[in-house]
Amino acid sequence: MITQEIGIWIGLALIIVAFAVLFTFVPVALWISAWAAGVKVGIFQLVGMRLRRVIPHRVVNPLIKAVKAGLDISTNKLEGHYLAGGNVDRVVNALIAAQRANIDLTFERCAAIDLAGRDVLEAVQMSVNPKVIETPFIAGVAMDGIEVKAKARITVRANIDRLVGGAGEETIIARVGEGIVSTIGSATNHKEVLENPDMISQTVLKKGLDAGTAFEILSIDIADIDIGKNIGAGLQTDQAEADKKIAQAKAEERRAMAVAQEQEMKARVEEMRAKVVEAEAEVPMAMSEALRSGNLGVMDYMNFNNIKADTDMRDSIGKATDDGEDEEGTNPVDRRRR
């Protein structure tokens, strides 16, 4: 009896363990939910998902949602998209939204958009409800040199066909900014831009800025416009200051050259004076040689000294005359004569 009771308890324990393993490994509750929703998913199919490292509820719950919405999607497609790293729930929601909005969107394209890194559900919603992109203040300079700042609001709608490989919002903002700068720059006067701000939006829209992007531009509206700095006057001031510095540099260069030339001339004068002194030093030697050789007599030498003394006297009188009257108010020559 004791052996039989032990066997019964062991059997019950094994049954409990088997059920625990079954309910842990096999999502029976999920299978019951799918069966109740009319989705044909076999219990072995759920076990196969476990073996393929697929979380069953990540595939079955979106499948239930798709079936209830009237979409014909196979379990294998959803499972393959999950294994590829996609968001199955977001793809199914996008397909349901596209069906309700009467947008032609297949599962393959929707999965490709999702795997490309774009929010496919947001793209479908943007196709139904366009999005407004606001640019920062974009500055342009009119021909009169006045800076004009403009802020634009761009209304865009997602283009499903160009979501894969199409440029994003940054490209749209950059192209619109380029168009605003070009339009302001082509204006003769900044007052033209202030009077007709719609001129900017009309000019920008004509350029087809949405080419190659994932969006379709519906409208461009100027939200705000303002006056900036007088760029032309600032540039002219900077140019005048630069010209002034160049002129000062050239004048300083000429002054330095003049100073250098003056110093050079002084050096040459000193050189010539040295030559004169050298020549004067040779005169006594030449006279002594003339006396020694008999070419110059004693009387000739005496007459030469008299002439020299008379010349020195005349030079001193001439210097005194150039200096003007002396301290007594009389000319030195007149005082000598008196």
XYZ file of C-alpha atoms in Angstrom:
338
model
C 0.000 0.000 0.000
C 2.741 2.396 0.858
C 4.523 1.611 -2.407
C 1.356 2.244 -4.393
C 0.741 5.598 -2.681
C 4.325 6.664 -3.382
C 3.898 5.701 -7.035
C 0.670 7.717 -7.262
C 2.323 10.795 -5.747
C 5.295 10.475 -8.099
C 2.945 10.171 -11.066
C 1.017 13.276 -10.002
C 4.270 15.170 -9.598
C 5.408 14.143 -13.078
C 2.056 15.221 -14.547
C 2.318 18.605 -12.806
C 5.886 19.065 -14.057
C 4.837 18.074 -17.587
C 1.981 20.597 -17.564
C 4.291 23.289 -16.185
C 6.829 22.636 -18.930
C 4.059 22.526 -21.525
C 2.511 25.832 -20.460
C 5.962 27.444 -20.162
C 7.352 26.340 -23.517
C 4.080 26.258 -25.443
C 1.993 29.489 -25.313
C -1.303 27.752 -24.822
C -3.053 30.952 -23.726
C -1.937 32.666 -26.923
C -3.134 29.713 -28.989
C -6.520 29.901 -27.271
C -6.729 33.658 -27.983
C -5.920 33.074 -31.668
C -8.431 30.255 -31.912
C -11.110 32.421 -30.324
C -10.343 35.242 -32.806
C -10.653 32.893 -35.761
C -6.938 32.892 -36.611
C -5.658 29.501 -37.672
C -2.411 29.021 -35.823
C -1.471 25.478 -34.858
C 0.012 24.565 -31.511
C 2.994 22.992 -33.272
C 3.425 26.183 -35.262
C 3.800 28.071 -31.997
C 6.317 25.501 -30.798
C 8.230 25.975 -34.050
C 8.362 29.738 -33.378
C 9.923 28.987 -30.013
C 12.508 26.791 -31.674
C 13.277 29.486 -34.267
C 13.804 32.018 -31.437
C 10.729 34.008 -32.404
C 8.593 35.483 -29.630
C 5.133 34.123 -30.513
C 3.041 37.010 -29.233
C 5.126 39.478 -31.371
C 3.746 37.663 -34.446
C 0.390 36.251 -33.354
C -1.056 39.430 -31.844
C -0.387 41.531 -35.020
C -1.777 38.607 -37.063
C -4.987 38.675 -35.032
C -5.204 42.434 -35.562
C -4.684 42.027 -39.342
C -7.301 39.298 -39.671
C -9.847 41.341 -37.740
C -9.110 44.296 -40.062
C -9.688 42.138 -43.127
C -6.068 41.885 -44.295
C -4.745 38.700 -45.862
C -1.281 38.239 -44.394
C 0.414 34.901 -43.856
C 2.178 33.953 -40.660
C 5.368 33.168 -42.569
C 5.637 36.777 -43.869
C 5.208 38.233 -40.411
C 7.683 35.770 -38.938
C 10.204 36.495 -41.706
C 9.909 40.237 -41.143
C 10.461 39.726 -37.403
C 13.566 37.629 -38.038
C 14.872 40.367 -40.375
C 14.747 42.841 -37.483
C 11.568 44.663 -38.426
C 8.722 45.903 -36.269
C 5.815 43.611 -37.116
C 3.228 45.472 -35.052
C 4.073 48.822 -36.675
C 3.912 47.331 -40.163
C 0.479 45.820 -39.518
C -0.794 49.097 -38.060
C 0.493 50.941 -41.140
C -1.254 48.467 -43.468
C -4.521 48.878 -41.566
C -4.233 52.689 -41.684
C -3.438 52.582 -45.414
C -6.448 50.346 -46.067
C -8.745 52.694 -44.171
C -7.338 55.717 -46.048
C -7.661 53.923 -49.402
C -3.908 54.067 -50.016
C -2.396 51.341 -52.186
C 0.300 49.854 -49.958
C 1.477 46.242 -50.137
C 3.082 44.274 -47.331
C 6.373 43.976 -49.216
C 6.708 47.749 -49.697
C 5.621 48.427 -46.138
C 8.179 45.929 -44.813
C 10.893 47.466 -47.014
C 10.130 50.960 -45.676
C 10.255 49.661 -42.107
C 13.560 47.855 -42.660
C 14.976 51.020 -44.262
C 14.678 52.705 -40.864
C 11.682 54.937 -41.531
C 8.506 55.021 -39.463
C 6.063 53.588 -41.965
C 3.056 54.249 -39.734
C 4.001 57.909 -39.409
C 4.465 58.073 -43.193
C 0.949 56.729 -43.795
C -0.473 59.144 -41.251
C 1.418 62.004 -42.901
C -0.065 61.015 -46.259
C -3.525 61.494 -44.766
C -2.716 64.440 -42.477
C 0.111 66.607 -43.950
C 2.901 67.732 -41.652
C 4.107 71.319 -41.138
C 7.874 71.854 -40.965
C 9.041 75.192 -39.564
C 12.406 76.515 -40.654
C 14.659 78.684 -38.490
C 15.286 82.323 -39.414
C 17.080 82.336 -42.780
C 19.044 85.485 -43.614
C 19.539 86.906 -47.090
C 20.993 90.191 -48.359
C 19.157 92.309 -50.931
C 20.972 94.245 -53.637
C 20.860 97.439 -51.553
C 22.951 95.718 -48.865
C 20.184 95.330 -46.242
C 19.905 91.947 -44.514
C 16.419 90.384 -44.488
C 15.545 87.452 -42.196
C 12.615 85.176 -43.015
C 11.025 82.166 -41.308
C 8.902 79.776 -43.385
C 6.371 77.027 -42.654
C 6.500 74.155 -45.145
C 3.453 71.908 -45.480
C 4.546 68.486 -46.744
C 2.873 65.180 -47.432
C 4.708 61.862 -47.363
C 5.311 60.231 -50.732
C 5.010 56.486 -50.136
C 6.692 55.606 -53.435
C 9.838 57.604 -52.562
C 10.174 56.718 -48.894
C 12.902 54.188 -49.715
C 15.931 56.147 -50.918
C 14.296 59.578 -50.692
C 15.824 62.518 -48.840
C 14.419 63.592 -45.472
C 13.259 66.769 -43.764
C 16.773 68.230 -43.508
C 17.048 68.307 -47.300
C 13.670 70.025 -47.613
C 14.705 72.711 -45.091
C 18.068 73.211 -46.817
C 16.492 73.580 -50.263
C 13.826 75.987 -49.031
C 16.524 78.017 -47.255
C 18.522 78.169 -50.482
C 15.448 79.389 -52.351
C 14.739 82.069 -49.733
C 18.332 83.353 -49.864
C 18.246 83.386 -53.666
C 14.925 85.249 -53.793
C 16.002 87.895 -51.275
C 19.347 88.319 -53.015
C 17.696 88.944 -56.396
C 15.476 91.714 -54.976
C 16.610 95.214 -55.959
C 15.453 96.726 -52.676
C 14.681 95.130 -49.324
C 11.365 96.995 -49.267
C 10.148 94.819 -52.143
C 10.554 91.725 -49.972
C 8.812 93.377 -47.018
C 5.882 94.526 -49.178
C 5.400 91.182 -50.954
C 6.592 88.275 -48.754
C 4.512 85.883 -50.854
C 7.020 86.564 -53.641
C 9.439 84.301 -51.741
C 6.996 81.386 -51.461
C 5.926 81.645 -55.108
C 9.502 81.715 -56.347
C 10.550 78.796 -54.148
C 7.556 76.639 -55.125
C 8.369 77.043 -58.831
C 11.777 75.421 -58.353
C 10.425 71.934 -57.589
C 12.381 71.505 -54.380
C 10.716 68.179 -53.484
C 12.430 66.294 -56.324
C 14.261 63.240 -55.006
C 12.823 63.586 -51.512
C 10.403 61.420 -49.550
C 7.902 64.268 -49.353
C 5.628 66.302 -51.572
C 5.603 70.035 -50.830
C 2.046 71.333 -50.723
C 2.704 74.953 -49.734
C 5.377 77.285 -48.399
C 4.153 80.145 -46.217
C 6.282 82.959 -44.803
C 5.568 82.988 -41.054
C 7.764 85.920 -40.067
C 10.055 88.418 -41.744
C 12.434 90.897 -40.161
C 15.199 93.380 -41.007
C 18.764 92.600 -39.970
C 22.003 94.526 -40.277
C 23.119 96.891 -43.031
C 25.616 94.457 -44.507
C 26.497 96.736 -47.435
C 27.453 99.656 -45.192
C 29.439 97.340 -42.959
C 31.350 95.945 -45.929
C 32.078 99.444 -47.220
C 33.304 100.493 -43.775
C 35.552 97.464 -43.561
C 36.863 98.152 -47.080
C 37.572 101.802 -46.210
C 39.370 100.739 -43.041
C 41.406 98.230 -45.026
C 42.285 100.882 -47.648
C 43.305 103.251 -44.839
C 45.626 100.668 -43.326
C 47.129 99.934 -46.755
C 47.723 103.657 -47.373
C 49.308 104.045 -43.932
C 51.531 101.058 -44.569
C 52.651 102.473 -47.922
C 53.287 105.918 -46.369
C 55.331 104.310 -43.603
C 57.263 102.408 -46.218
C 58.021 105.618 -48.140
C 59.021 107.390 -44.898
C 61.353 104.549 -43.986
C 62.894 104.678 -47.469
C 63.361 108.460 -47.156
C 65.009 108.078 -43.747
C 67.268 105.375 -45.111
C 68.181 107.546 -48.091
C 68.878 110.510 -45.786
C 71.184 108.402 -43.648
C 72.871 107.149 -46.786
C 73.444 110.734 -47.992
C 74.883 111.705 -44.607
C 77.255 108.787 -44.827
C 78.328 109.888 -48.301
C 78.869 113.473 -47.068
C 81.086 112.212 -44.268
C 82.923 110.073 -46.788
C 83.530 113.082 -49.031
C 84.674 115.164 -46.042
C 87.125 112.461 -45.162
C 88.465 112.577 -48.700
C 88.801 116.392 -48.475
C 90.666 116.091 -45.192
C 92.877 113.466 -46.744
C 93.565 115.719 -49.730
C 94.297 118.702 -47.459
C 96.732 116.570 -45.496
C 98.697 115.945 -48.674
C 99.173 119.733 -49.354
C 101.962 120.324 -46.752
C 103.740 117.227 -47.968
C 103.529 118.431 -51.570
C 104.798 121.919 -50.598
C 107.732 120.482 -48.640
C 108.597 118.335 -51.613
C 108.367 121.404 -53.891
C 110.664 123.382 -51.554
C 113.077 120.478 -51.371
C 113.172 120.055 -55.145
C 113.455 123.817 -55.807
C 110.129 124.172 -57.573
C 108.886 126.547 -54.866
C 110.851 129.446 -53.407
C 110.804 130.904 -49.905
C 109.077 134.095 -51.056
C 106.488 132.071 -52.869
C 105.843 130.151 -49.675
C 105.530 133.404 -47.674
C 103.104 134.865 -50.223
C 101.080 131.656 -50.013
C 100.817 131.975 -46.216
C 99.770 135.641 -46.502
C 97.052 134.748 -48.983
C 95.887 131.938 -46.759
C 95.730 134.201 -43.687
C 93.810 136.824 -45.671
C 91.379 134.133 -46.840
C 90.824 132.872 -43.268
C 90.140 136.440 -42.139
C 87.599 136.984 -44.896
C 85.910 133.699 -43.988
C 85.620 134.677 -40.334
C 84.204 138.098 -41.296
C 81.713 136.439 -43.604
C 80.531 134.025 -40.874
C 80.113 136.897 -38.432
C 78.019 138.789 -41.020
C 75.798 135.754 -41.546
C 75.220 135.459 -37.795
C 73.807 139.045 -37.724
C 74.512 141.804 -35.232
C 76.436 141.055 -32.056
C 75.250 141.596 -28.516
C 75.822 145.401 -28.738
C 73.492 145.686 -31.740
C 76.289 146.569 -34.229
C 77.830 144.650 -37.043
C 81.338 143.315 -36.203
C 82.808 144.678 -39.481
C 81.431 148.180 -38.779
C 82.799 148.040 -35.231
C 86.293 147.169 -36.597
C 86.121 150.075 -39.048
C 85.223 152.437 -36.188
